[in-house]
Amino acid sequence: MQTILVLFGGVSPEHDVSLVSAEAVLRNLNKDNRRILPVGITREGKWLLYGGSDYTEIAKDTWEQHPMNKTAFLSPERGMGLRVLTEGIPETVPIDVVFPVLHGENGEDGSVQGLFQLAGIPFVGCGVCASAASMDKSVTKLIAATTGVRQAQWLTLRRSSYKKDADKMCRTILDTLGLPVFIKPCSTGSSVGVSKVKTADQLTAALENAFRYDRKILAEEFISGKEVEVAVLGNEDPVAAVAGEIDAGAEFYDYETKYITSTSQAFIPARIDDKTMTDIRKWAVKIFTALGCAGLSRVDFFVTHEGSEIVFNEINTLPGFTPISMYPKMWDADGLAFSALLDRLIELAQEG
Ligand SMILES: Nc1ncnc2c1ncn2[C@@H]1O[C@H](COP(=O)(O)OP(=O)(O)O)[C@@H](O)[C@H]1O
Ligand SMILES: [Mg+2]
């Protein structure tokens, strides 16, 4: 009997996305010979062992009210496992593997991975360093550059410099990168705080918005291309699935397009030629390896409309697992069904 702790929610702007991912993971997780413990982290950071058996309550965001929920937490003490409080009395449940179905801040950035590491519990996905480096887009770019992959030209900008001289920052961005230009916080996901700036008078508002989320942001050259994503799986010998393509059907792939409106369309395989397909999968594995990733990651690129050039955009170490998410869909198209993919991820966690 194996005990798997599935962690979801979290103190993150991507809390809601995590709830939808968690429902899909819990539903598809093979239950044979396994005890599954769903633990939710509320928006305030409270940990609760979900007492219900209806996983749709998680996606519907009503799970927190379940009367059988119990306070539960992972102790950093090695070998302690999950501590569950029943009327104030603690019980200890040993955990074999933690599956963090968390996205963004506090879940994908190495913080919670540090806790698993301290507790000595194997966990699905990247470790502390790869998670942290992949969450901070300016750090990711520096490491990805060592592979020789093409990236959009960029500037790393600090809130303190903006406060000192906003006009100078605007001039530098326009002189170096031109228009349109993308402005994005270094450490958000789901397009939170990301803007496409088409005219100089929109720049200040875009900078103010990005600096609301992070003290360090990026300005990036606009890349006109298809958005192509590659699912990578493995530890020492990672493999890439057939790449998929997202057509946002909007100005860009923003939060609304990702989760609210239904203009976006997925194409698996991506509509690219065979050589670009082979090359992009190789780049994805190289970038995964350079960042020291383990388990899984989704590596996102642009393929330029002109010349089919491959341009690396960003990496997601805990990509979405919602029913419409690309990571499980790309593996499914490659012959690895959702449940088998989850089994493989758990196996990789125990190997690491
Ligand atoms: N340099 C760029 N050129 C063109 N589009 C971009 C650029 N950077 C970001 N985008 C658009 O913005 C979306 C979100 O940006 P991304 O860097 O992927 O951040 P997030 O981590 O929030 O997904 C991308 O999917 C793409 O549609
Ligand atoms: Mg993205």
Short mmCIF file of C-alpha atoms and ligand atoms in Angstrom, two decimals:
data_model
loop_
_atom_site.label_atom_id
_atom_site.label_comp_id
_atom_site.label_asym_id
_atom_site.label_seq_id
_atom_site.Cartn_x
_atom_site.Cartn_y
_atom_site.Cartn_z
CA MET A 1 0.00 0.00 0.00
CA GLN A 2 1.35 3.36 -1.07
CA THR A 3 0.22 6.65 0.48
CA ILE A 4 0.13 9.59 -1.93
CA LEU A 5 -0.42 13.11 -0.68
CA VAL A 6 -1.99 15.33 -3.35
CA LEU A 7 -1.47 18.96 -2.45
CA PHE A 8 -3.62 21.65 -4.07
CA GLY A 9 -4.77 25.28 -3.83
CA GLY A 10 -2.07 27.43 -2.29
CA VAL A 11 -1.30 31.06 -1.59
CA SER A 12 -0.86 32.01 -5.24
CA PRO A 13 -2.64 34.05 -7.91
CA GLU A 14 -3.04 30.67 -9.64
CA HIS A 15 -5.00 29.09 -6.74
CA ASP A 16 -8.15 28.61 -8.86
CA VAL A 17 -6.28 26.90 -11.68
CA SER A 18 -4.73 24.52 -9.16
CA LEU A 19 -8.20 23.49 -7.92
CA VAL A 20 -9.23 22.48 -11.44
CA SER A 21 -5.92 20.66 -12.03
CA ALA A 22 -6.30 18.83 -8.69
CA GLU A 23 -9.75 17.55 -9.50
CA ALA A 24 -8.47 16.06 -12.76
CA VAL A 25 -5.40 14.53 -11.07
CA LEU A 26 -7.42 13.04 -8.21
CA ARG A 27 -10.00 11.62 -10.59
CA ASN A 28 -7.44 10.07 -12.93
CA LEU A 29 -5.01 8.80 -10.30
CA ASN A 30 -4.86 5.03 -10.24
CA LYS A 31 -6.26 4.03 -6.78
CA ASP A 32 -5.18 0.35 -6.76
CA ASN A 33 -3.10 -0.39 -3.72
CA ARG A 34 -2.94 3.29 -2.94
CA ARG A 35 -4.26 5.53 -0.24
CA ILE A 36 -4.84 9.04 -1.60
CA LEU A 37 -4.80 11.97 0.81
CA PRO A 38 -6.04 15.22 -0.77
CA VAL A 39 -4.73 18.18 1.19
CA GLY A 40 -5.81 21.67 0.22
CA ILE A 41 -4.04 24.89 1.10
CA THR A 42 -6.51 27.77 1.43
CA ARG A 43 -5.85 31.20 -0.05
CA GLU A 44 -4.80 32.26 3.45
CA GLY A 45 -2.34 29.39 3.72
CA LYS A 46 -4.25 27.04 6.03
CA TRP A 47 -3.69 23.31 5.34
CA LEU A 48 -6.75 21.03 5.43
CA LEU A 49 -7.09 17.31 4.76
CA TYR A 50 -10.19 17.20 2.54
CA GLY A 51 -12.78 14.97 4.24
CA GLY A 52 -15.06 14.45 1.25
CA SER A 53 -14.91 11.97 -1.57
CA ASP A 54 -16.49 14.15 -4.25
CA TYR A 55 -13.55 15.72 -6.07
CA THR A 56 -15.80 18.08 -8.03
CA GLU A 57 -16.15 20.07 -4.79
CA ILE A 58 -12.48 20.94 -5.19
CA ALA A 59 -12.85 22.32 -8.71
CA LYS A 60 -16.04 24.14 -7.65
CA ASP A 61 -14.11 25.71 -4.76
CA THR A 62 -16.60 24.49 -2.13
CA TRP A 63 -14.25 21.89 -0.59
CA GLU A 64 -13.18 24.22 2.25
CA GLN A 65 -16.66 23.99 3.81
CA HIS A 66 -16.70 20.18 4.04
CA PRO A 67 -17.59 19.20 7.66
CA MET A 68 -15.12 16.29 7.72
CA ASN A 69 -12.08 18.41 6.85
CA LYS A 70 -9.24 18.20 9.33
CA THR A 71 -6.31 20.47 9.98
CA ALA A 72 -3.22 18.77 8.58
CA PHE A 73 0.34 19.79 7.88
CA LEU A 74 3.69 18.43 6.89
CA SER A 75 6.27 18.57 9.58
CA PRO A 76 9.77 19.58 8.44
CA GLU A 77 11.05 16.95 10.85
CA ARG A 78 12.48 14.06 8.85
CA GLY A 79 10.32 10.96 8.70
CA MET A 80 7.40 12.58 10.51
CA GLY A 81 5.01 12.53 7.52
CA LEU A 82 1.61 14.22 7.59
CA ARG A 83 0.30 15.40 10.94
CA VAL A 84 -3.50 15.25 11.08
CA LEU A 85 -5.40 16.83 13.96
CA THR A 86 -8.61 15.14 15.14
CA GLU A 87 -10.23 17.27 17.85
CA GLY A 88 -6.83 18.65 18.66
CA ILE A 89 -5.16 15.24 18.91
CA PRO A 90 -2.36 14.75 16.37
CA GLU A 91 -2.02 11.56 14.38
CA THR A 92 0.98 10.89 12.15
CA VAL A 93 0.48 9.45 8.67
CA PRO A 94 3.62 8.33 6.82
CA ILE A 95 3.68 9.56 3.22
CA ASP A 96 5.38 7.74 0.34
CA VAL A 97 5.13 10.48 -2.30
CA VAL A 98 3.82 14.05 -2.40
CA PHE A 99 2.24 15.22 -5.64
CA PRO A 100 2.15 19.03 -5.56
CA VAL A 101 -0.64 20.08 -7.92
CA LEU A 102 0.16 23.72 -7.24
CA HIS A 103 0.90 26.49 -9.70
CA GLY A 104 2.90 29.68 -9.41
CA GLU A 105 4.04 31.43 -6.25
CA ASN A 106 4.75 29.22 -3.20
CA GLY A 107 3.98 26.03 -5.14
CA GLU A 108 6.10 26.05 -8.26
CA ASP A 109 8.95 28.26 -7.09
CA GLY A 110 10.88 25.92 -4.80
CA SER A 111 9.38 27.02 -1.49
CA VAL A 112 7.14 24.03 -0.87
CA GLN A 113 9.73 21.75 -2.49
CA GLY A 114 12.11 22.88 0.29
CA LEU A 115 9.62 21.62 2.86
CA PHE A 116 9.34 18.19 1.17
CA GLN A 117 13.11 18.02 1.04
CA LEU A 118 13.45 18.82 4.74
CA ALA A 119 10.75 16.28 5.58
CA GLY A 120 12.59 13.64 3.53
CA ILE A 121 9.53 12.80 1.43
CA PRO A 122 9.92 12.01 -2.30
CA PHE A 123 7.91 14.40 -4.44
CA VAL A 124 6.74 14.76 -8.02
CA GLY A 125 8.57 17.31 -10.14
CA CYS A 126 11.57 19.58 -9.95
CA GLY A 127 13.64 20.22 -6.87
CA VAL A 128 14.29 23.52 -5.11
CA CYS A 129 16.90 24.96 -7.45
CA ALA A 130 15.26 24.06 -10.80
CA SER A 131 11.86 25.21 -9.52
CA ALA A 132 13.22 28.56 -8.34
CA ALA A 133 15.27 29.15 -11.50
CA SER A 134 12.34 28.26 -13.75
CA MET A 135 9.92 30.49 -11.86
CA ASP A 136 12.06 33.60 -12.23
CA LYS A 137 11.99 34.45 -15.93
CA SER A 138 15.17 36.57 -15.79
CA VAL A 139 17.13 33.70 -14.19
CA THR A 140 15.61 31.20 -16.65
CA LYS A 141 16.81 33.30 -19.57
CA LEU A 142 20.39 33.42 -18.30
CA ILE A 143 20.52 29.65 -17.86
CA ALA A 144 18.69 28.93 -21.14
CA ALA A 145 21.22 31.17 -22.94
CA THR A 146 23.96 28.65 -22.09
CA THR A 147 22.27 26.16 -24.49
CA GLY A 148 22.53 28.60 -27.41
CA VAL A 149 18.77 28.68 -28.00
CA ARG A 150 17.38 31.86 -29.52
CA GLN A 151 15.35 34.05 -27.14
CA ALA A 152 13.56 37.36 -27.52
CA GLN A 153 15.89 40.26 -26.75
CA TRP A 154 15.17 41.42 -23.23
CA LEU A 155 15.85 43.93 -20.47
CA THR A 156 15.59 43.13 -16.76
CA LEU A 157 14.09 46.10 -14.95
CA ARG A 158 13.83 46.93 -11.26
CA ARG A 159 11.08 48.71 -9.38
CA SER A 160 13.61 50.89 -7.55
CA SER A 161 15.04 52.22 -10.87
CA TYR A 162 11.51 52.87 -12.12
CA LYS A 163 10.74 54.90 -9.00
CA LYS A 164 13.95 56.91 -9.46
CA ASP A 165 13.46 57.74 -13.14
CA ALA A 166 10.43 56.32 -14.97
CA ASP A 167 11.03 58.41 -18.13
CA LYS A 168 14.55 57.11 -18.50
CA MET A 169 13.31 53.51 -18.20
CA CYS A 170 10.65 54.10 -20.86
CA ARG A 171 13.22 55.64 -23.22
CA THR A 172 15.64 52.73 -22.75
CA ILE A 173 12.89 50.19 -23.48
CA LEU A 174 11.71 51.98 -26.62
CA ASP A 175 15.23 52.62 -27.91
CA THR A 176 16.41 49.05 -27.29
CA LEU A 177 13.37 46.94 -28.10
CA GLY A 178 11.01 49.12 -30.15
CA LEU A 179 7.27 48.46 -30.43
CA PRO A 180 5.30 46.36 -29.85
CA VAL A 181 7.02 45.27 -26.65
CA PHE A 182 5.98 42.77 -23.97
CA ILE A 183 6.13 43.73 -20.32
CA LYS A 184 5.93 40.96 -17.72
CA PRO A 185 6.70 40.33 -14.06
CA CYS A 186 9.62 37.91 -13.58
CA SER A 187 7.80 35.58 -11.22
CA THR A 188 4.13 35.25 -12.14
CA GLY A 189 2.40 32.71 -14.34
CA SER A 190 -0.94 32.43 -16.15
CA SER A 191 -0.16 35.77 -17.85
CA VAL A 192 -0.81 37.66 -14.59
CA GLY A 193 0.62 41.18 -15.01
CA VAL A 194 1.65 40.59 -18.65
CA SER A 195 0.93 43.34 -21.23
CA LYS A 196 1.51 43.82 -24.91
CA VAL A 197 2.42 47.48 -25.44
CA LYS A 198 1.68 48.76 -28.92
CA THR A 199 2.08 52.52 -28.48
CA ALA A 200 4.52 54.52 -26.36
CA ASP A 201 1.71 56.07 -24.30
CA GLN A 202 0.66 52.59 -23.03
CA LEU A 203 4.09 51.82 -21.62
CA THR A 204 3.80 53.49 -18.20
CA ALA A 205 0.54 51.72 -17.37
CA ALA A 206 2.06 48.36 -18.40
CA LEU A 207 5.14 48.95 -16.21
CA GLU A 208 3.03 50.04 -13.22
CA ASN A 209 0.90 46.92 -13.63
CA ALA A 210 3.86 44.52 -13.83
CA PHE A 211 5.61 46.20 -10.86
CA ARG A 212 2.47 45.57 -8.78
CA TYR A 213 3.32 41.86 -8.87
CA ASP A 214 7.08 41.88 -8.73
CA ARG A 215 9.99 44.19 -7.98
CA LYS A 216 11.82 42.69 -10.97
CA ILE A 217 10.20 42.60 -14.41
CA LEU A 218 11.14 41.97 -18.04
CA ALA A 219 10.66 44.00 -21.18
CA GLU A 220 10.84 41.75 -24.22
CA GLU A 221 11.10 42.16 -27.94
CA PHE A 222 7.82 41.11 -29.63
CA ILE A 223 8.09 37.79 -31.43
CA SER A 224 5.61 37.25 -34.22
CA GLY A 225 5.07 33.52 -34.28
CA LYS A 226 3.06 30.47 -33.37
CA GLU A 227 3.06 29.39 -29.75
CA VAL A 228 4.42 25.86 -29.55
CA GLU A 229 4.67 23.88 -26.32
CA VAL A 230 6.70 20.76 -25.55
CA ALA A 231 5.97 18.31 -22.72
CA VAL A 232 9.13 16.85 -21.18
CA LEU A 233 9.13 13.85 -18.83
CA GLY A 234 11.97 12.07 -17.02
CA ASN A 235 14.89 12.48 -14.66
CA GLU A 236 18.33 11.60 -16.03
CA ASP A 237 17.16 10.77 -19.57
CA PRO A 238 14.22 13.08 -20.20
CA VAL A 239 12.04 12.63 -23.26
CA ALA A 240 9.82 15.08 -25.13
CA ALA A 241 6.36 14.35 -26.49
CA VAL A 242 5.17 15.56 -29.89
CA ALA A 243 4.87 19.36 -29.64
CA GLY A 244 1.49 21.05 -29.48
CA GLU A 245 0.38 24.49 -30.60
CA ILE A 246 -1.90 27.06 -29.03
CA ASP A 247 -3.68 29.59 -31.15
CA ALA A 248 -4.91 32.16 -28.64
CA GLY A 249 -7.40 33.62 -31.10
CA ALA A 250 -6.74 36.94 -29.35
CA GLU A 251 -4.08 39.65 -29.19
CA PHE A 252 -1.99 37.28 -27.05
CA TYR A 253 -2.46 34.33 -24.70
CA ASP A 254 -3.62 36.29 -21.65
CA TYR A 255 -5.42 35.11 -18.48
CA GLU A 256 -8.87 35.56 -20.06
CA THR A 257 -7.94 33.53 -23.11
CA LYS A 258 -6.32 30.84 -20.98
CA TYR A 259 -9.20 30.25 -18.58
CA ILE A 260 -12.30 32.32 -19.29
CA THR A 261 -13.12 32.87 -22.95
CA SER A 262 -13.06 30.04 -25.46
CA THR A 263 -11.29 31.69 -28.38
CA SER A 264 -8.11 29.63 -27.99
CA GLN A 265 -7.57 26.44 -29.95
CA ALA A 266 -5.05 23.65 -29.45
CA PHE A 267 -3.41 21.72 -32.24
CA ILE A 268 -1.60 18.49 -31.45
CA PRO A 269 0.71 17.97 -33.22
CA ALA A 270 1.70 21.59 -33.79
CA ARG A 271 1.34 22.80 -37.37
CA ILE A 272 5.08 22.94 -38.04
CA ASP A 273 7.31 21.12 -40.52
CA ASP A 274 9.07 17.87 -39.58
CA LYS A 275 12.49 19.43 -39.12
CA THR A 276 11.15 22.15 -36.80
CA MET A 277 9.29 19.43 -34.86
CA THR A 278 12.46 17.39 -34.39
CA ASP A 279 14.53 20.46 -33.46
CA ILE A 280 12.04 21.95 -31.02
CA ARG A 281 11.82 18.67 -29.09
CA LYS A 282 15.61 18.59 -28.84
CA TRP A 283 15.73 22.19 -27.59
CA ALA A 284 13.09 21.41 -24.98
CA VAL A 285 15.16 18.56 -23.56
CA LYS A 286 18.34 20.69 -23.63
CA ILE A 287 16.65 23.51 -21.72
CA PHE A 288 15.09 21.06 -19.22
CA THR A 289 18.54 19.61 -18.60
CA ALA A 290 20.31 22.98 -18.39
CA LEU A 291 17.88 24.11 -15.69
CA GLY A 292 18.34 20.87 -13.77
CA CYS A 293 14.68 19.90 -14.03
CA ALA A 294 13.35 16.54 -12.88
CA GLY A 295 10.08 14.70 -13.36
CA LEU A 296 8.24 17.04 -15.65
CA SER A 297 8.14 20.46 -17.27
CA ARG A 298 6.40 22.11 -20.17
CA VAL A 299 8.81 24.09 -22.29
CA ASP A 300 7.17 26.90 -24.31
CA PHE A 301 8.46 28.37 -27.56
CA PHE A 302 7.53 30.57 -30.46
CA VAL A 303 8.07 29.40 -34.02
CA THR A 304 8.35 32.57 -36.06
CA HIS A 305 5.86 33.13 -38.86
CA GLU A 306 8.74 34.25 -41.00
CA GLY A 307 11.45 31.61 -41.41
CA SER A 308 10.11 29.09 -38.85
CA GLU A 309 12.80 30.04 -36.35
CA ILE A 310 12.56 28.47 -32.90
CA VAL A 311 12.54 31.03 -30.06
CA PHE A 312 12.41 29.86 -26.43
CA ASN A 313 9.83 31.70 -24.31
CA GLU A 314 9.51 30.14 -20.85
CA ILE A 315 9.32 26.91 -18.86
CA ASN A 316 6.63 25.72 -16.44
CA THR A 317 7.76 23.14 -13.90
CA LEU A 318 4.22 22.38 -12.68
CA PRO A 319 2.14 22.89 -15.79
CA GLY A 320 -1.66 22.77 -15.75
CA PHE A 321 -3.36 19.40 -15.34
CA THR A 322 -6.89 20.63 -16.08
CA PRO A 323 -8.95 18.64 -18.59
CA ILE A 324 -8.02 21.20 -21.27
CA SER A 325 -4.35 21.49 -20.30
CA MET A 326 -1.68 20.88 -22.89
CA TYR A 327 0.77 18.81 -20.80
CA PRO A 328 -1.48 15.75 -20.27
CA LYS A 329 -3.05 16.18 -23.71
CA MET A 330 0.33 16.11 -25.46
CA TRP A 331 1.31 12.91 -23.65
CA ASP A 332 -2.06 11.40 -24.43
CA ALA A 333 -1.49 12.14 -28.12
CA ASP A 334 1.88 10.41 -27.77
CA GLY A 335 0.21 7.27 -26.41
CA LEU A 336 0.60 7.90 -22.68
CA ALA A 337 -2.86 8.26 -21.15
CA PHE A 338 -3.53 10.57 -18.17
CA SER A 339 -3.54 7.76 -15.52
CA ALA A 340 -0.38 6.17 -16.92
CA LEU A 341 1.30 9.59 -16.99
CA LEU A 342 0.48 10.12 -13.30
CA ASP A 343 1.86 6.64 -12.45
CA ARG A 344 5.06 7.48 -14.33
CA LEU A 345 5.45 10.80 -12.47
CA ILE A 346 5.08 9.02 -9.13
CA GLU A 347 7.64 6.43 -10.21
CA LEU A 348 10.07 9.19 -11.22
CA ALA A 349 9.57 10.89 -7.84
CA GLN A 350 10.58 7.70 -6.04
CA GLU A 351 13.58 7.22 -8.30
CA GLY A 352 15.00 10.69 -7.63
N1 LIG B 1 8.16 38.30 -26.42
C1 LIG B 1 6.91 37.96 -26.73
N2 LIG B 1 6.46 38.07 -28.01
C2 LIG B 1 5.17 37.73 -28.33
N3 LIG B 1 4.26 37.28 -27.44
C3 LIG B 1 4.66 37.15 -26.14
C4 LIG B 1 5.99 37.47 -25.72
N4 LIG B 1 6.08 37.22 -24.41
C5 LIG B 1 4.88 36.79 -24.02
N5 LIG B 1 4.01 36.74 -25.02
C6 LIG B 1 2.57 36.36 -24.97
O1 LIG B 1 2.15 36.46 -23.60
C7 LIG B 1 1.77 35.16 -23.09
C8 LIG B 1 2.20 35.05 -21.63
O2 LIG B 1 3.58 35.26 -21.48
P1 LIG B 1 4.53 34.20 -20.78
O3 LIG B 1 5.91 34.71 -20.87
O4 LIG B 1 4.28 32.86 -21.34
O5 LIG B 1 4.08 34.29 -19.25
P2 LIG B 1 3.24 33.32 -18.29
O6 LIG B 1 4.25 32.68 -17.40
O7 LIG B 1 2.35 34.22 -17.53
O8 LIG B 1 2.52 32.31 -19.16
C9 LIG B 1 2.46 34.19 -24.03
O9 LIG B 1 1.79 32.94 -24.05
C10 LIG B 1 2.34 34.92 -25.36
O10 LIG B 1 1.02 34.85 -25.87
MG MG B 2 3.31 31.12 -20.63
#
